[in-house]
PDB file of C-alpha atoms in Angstrom:
ATOM      1  CA  UNK A 193    -137.934  52.437 141.612  1.00 71.00           C
ATOM      2  CA  UNK A 194    -136.013  55.301 143.200  1.00 80.00           C
ATOM      3  CA  UNK A 195    -132.988  53.045 143.543  1.00 77.00           C
ATOM      4  CA  UNK A 196    -133.076  52.223 139.825  1.00 72.00           C
ATOM      5  CA  UNK A 197    -133.476  55.892 138.885  1.00 76.00           C
ATOM      6  CA  UNK A 198    -130.493  56.854 141.018  1.00 76.00           C
ATOM      7  CA  UNK A 199    -128.352  54.094 139.516  1.00 71.00           C
ATOM      8  CA  UNK A 200    -129.245  54.974 135.930  1.00 71.00           C
ATOM      9  CA  UNK A 201    -128.894  58.763 136.318  1.00 74.00           C
ATOM     10  CA  UNK A 202    -125.111  58.480 136.177  1.00 67.00           C
ATOM     11  CA  UNK A 203    -125.261  56.641 132.850  1.00 65.00           C
ATOM     12  CA  UNK A 204    -127.567  58.987 130.942  1.00 66.00           C
ATOM     13  CA  UNK A 205    -124.746  60.847 129.149  1.00 63.00           C
ATOM     14  CA  UNK A 206    -122.489  57.838 128.611  1.00 65.00           C
ATOM     15  CA  UNK A 207    -122.612  55.035 126.071  1.00 66.00           C
ATOM     16  CA  UNK A 208    -123.901  51.674 127.332  1.00 68.00           C
ATOM     17  CA  UNK A 209    -121.556  49.941 129.722  1.00 75.00           C
ATOM     18  CA  UNK A 210    -121.482  46.606 131.476  1.00 81.00           C
ATOM     19  CA  UNK A 211    -122.988  48.203 134.594  1.00 76.00           C
ATOM     20  CA  UNK A 212    -125.875  49.637 132.565  1.00 78.00           C
ATOM     21  CA  UNK A 213    -126.448  46.245 130.969  1.00 83.00           C
ATOM     22  CA  UNK A 214    -126.641  44.706 134.442  1.00 84.00           C
ATOM     23  CA  UNK A 215    -129.206  47.311 135.498  1.00 82.00           C
ATOM     24  CA  UNK A 216    -131.307  46.583 132.415  1.00 85.00           C
ATOM     25  CA  UNK A 217    -131.112  42.826 133.011  1.00 90.00           C
ATOM     26  CA  UNK A 218    -132.241  43.371 136.603  1.00 89.00           C
ATOM     27  CA  UNK A 219    -135.132  45.563 135.471  1.00 89.00           C
ATOM     28  CA  UNK A 220    -136.310  42.950 132.952  1.00 93.00           C
ATOM     29  CA  UNK A 221    -136.096  40.254 135.622  1.00 95.00           C
ATOM     30  CA  UNK A 222    -138.169  42.335 138.063  1.00 93.00           C
ATOM     31  CA  UNK A 223    -140.775  42.953 135.367  1.00 94.00           C
ATOM     32  CA  UNK A 224    -140.937  39.233 134.562  1.00 95.00           C
ATOM     33  CA  UNK A 225    -141.427  38.432 138.248  1.00 96.00           C
ATOM     34  CA  UNK A 226    -144.170  41.061 138.534  1.00 95.00           C
ATOM     35  CA  UNK A 227    -146.061  39.619 135.570  1.00 93.00           C
ATOM     36  CA  UNK A 228    -145.710  36.030 136.815  1.00 93.00           C
ATOM     37  CA  UNK A 229    -146.799  36.972 140.349  1.00 94.00           C
ATOM     38  CA  UNK A 230    -149.791  38.936 139.067  1.00 90.00           C
ATOM     39  CA  UNK A 231    -150.917  36.042 136.892  1.00 87.00           C
ATOM     40  CA  UNK A 232    -150.433  33.535 139.727  1.00 89.00           C
ATOM     41  CA  UNK A 233    -152.374  35.702 142.196  1.00 88.00           C
ATOM     42  CA  UNK A 234    -155.299  36.076 139.801  1.00 81.00           C
ATOM     43  CA  UNK A 235    -155.478  32.590 138.323  1.00 80.00           C
ATOM     44  CA  UNK A 236    -158.573  31.809 140.398  1.00 82.00           C
ATOM     45  CA  UNK A 237    -160.291  35.038 139.235  1.00 76.00           C
ATOM     46  CA  UNK A 238    -161.119  33.757 135.784  1.00 72.00           C
ATOM     47  CA  UNK A 239    -164.673  35.053 135.990  1.00 71.00           C
ATOM     48  CA  UNK A 240    -167.700  33.696 134.217  1.00 71.00           C
ATOM     49  CA  UNK A 241    -169.577  34.640 131.097  1.00 65.00           C
ATOM     50  CA  UNK A 242    -172.813  36.371 132.017  1.00 73.00           C
ATOM     51  CA  UNK A 243    -175.842  37.147 129.922  1.00 77.00           C
ATOM     52  CA  UNK A 244    -178.372  35.244 127.882  1.00 86.00           C
ATOM     53  CA  UNK A 245    -177.799  31.796 126.449  1.00 86.00           C
ATOM     54  CA  UNK A 246    -176.982  33.120 122.969  1.00 88.00           C
ATOM     55  CA  UNK A 247    -174.313  35.521 124.232  1.00 88.00           C
ATOM     56  CA  UNK A 248    -172.820  32.952 126.598  1.00 85.00           C
ATOM     57  CA  UNK A 249    -172.435  30.525 123.704  1.00 89.00           C
ATOM     58  CA  UNK A 250    -171.084  33.237 121.371  1.00 91.00           C
ATOM     59  CA  UNK A 251    -168.426  34.482 123.789  1.00 87.00           C
ATOM     60  CA  UNK A 252    -167.434  30.974 124.831  1.00 87.00           C
ATOM     61  CA  UNK A 253    -166.738  30.145 121.167  1.00 89.00           C
ATOM     62  CA  UNK A 254    -164.857  33.424 120.649  1.00 89.00           C
ATOM     63  CA  UNK A 255    -162.670  32.702 123.667  1.00 86.00           C
ATOM     64  CA  UNK A 256    -161.939  29.192 122.401  1.00 87.00           C
ATOM     65  CA  UNK A 257    -160.881  30.642 119.039  1.00 88.00           C
ATOM     66  CA  UNK A 258    -158.663  33.163 120.758  1.00 86.00           C
ATOM     67  CA  UNK A 259    -156.746  30.495 122.668  1.00 84.00           C
ATOM     68  CA  UNK A 260    -156.768  27.861 119.897  1.00 81.00           C
ATOM     69  CA  UNK A 261    -155.717  29.383 116.546  1.00 71.00           C
ATOM     70  CA  UNK A 262    -156.384  26.036 114.806  1.00 76.00           C
ATOM     71  CA  UNK A 263    -160.127  26.698 115.236  1.00 66.00           C
ATOM     72  CA  UNK A 264    -159.999  29.880 113.114  1.00 61.00           C
TER      73      UNK A 264
END
């Protein structure tokens, strides 16, 4: 983070340049990697629906609707 701040400080008063575009592309790539790694690390932590039978059924259906728009 400090490295990125130091690299971008020089560009704050200038119009976008090729170097700034490279910095932005690198930042987007790092963010994409962070999101993918976080999802991969937590894939097994899906959790379970707790509560009474009615609420389990209700939330299971709501989750299905969320991930399958055709069911709406």
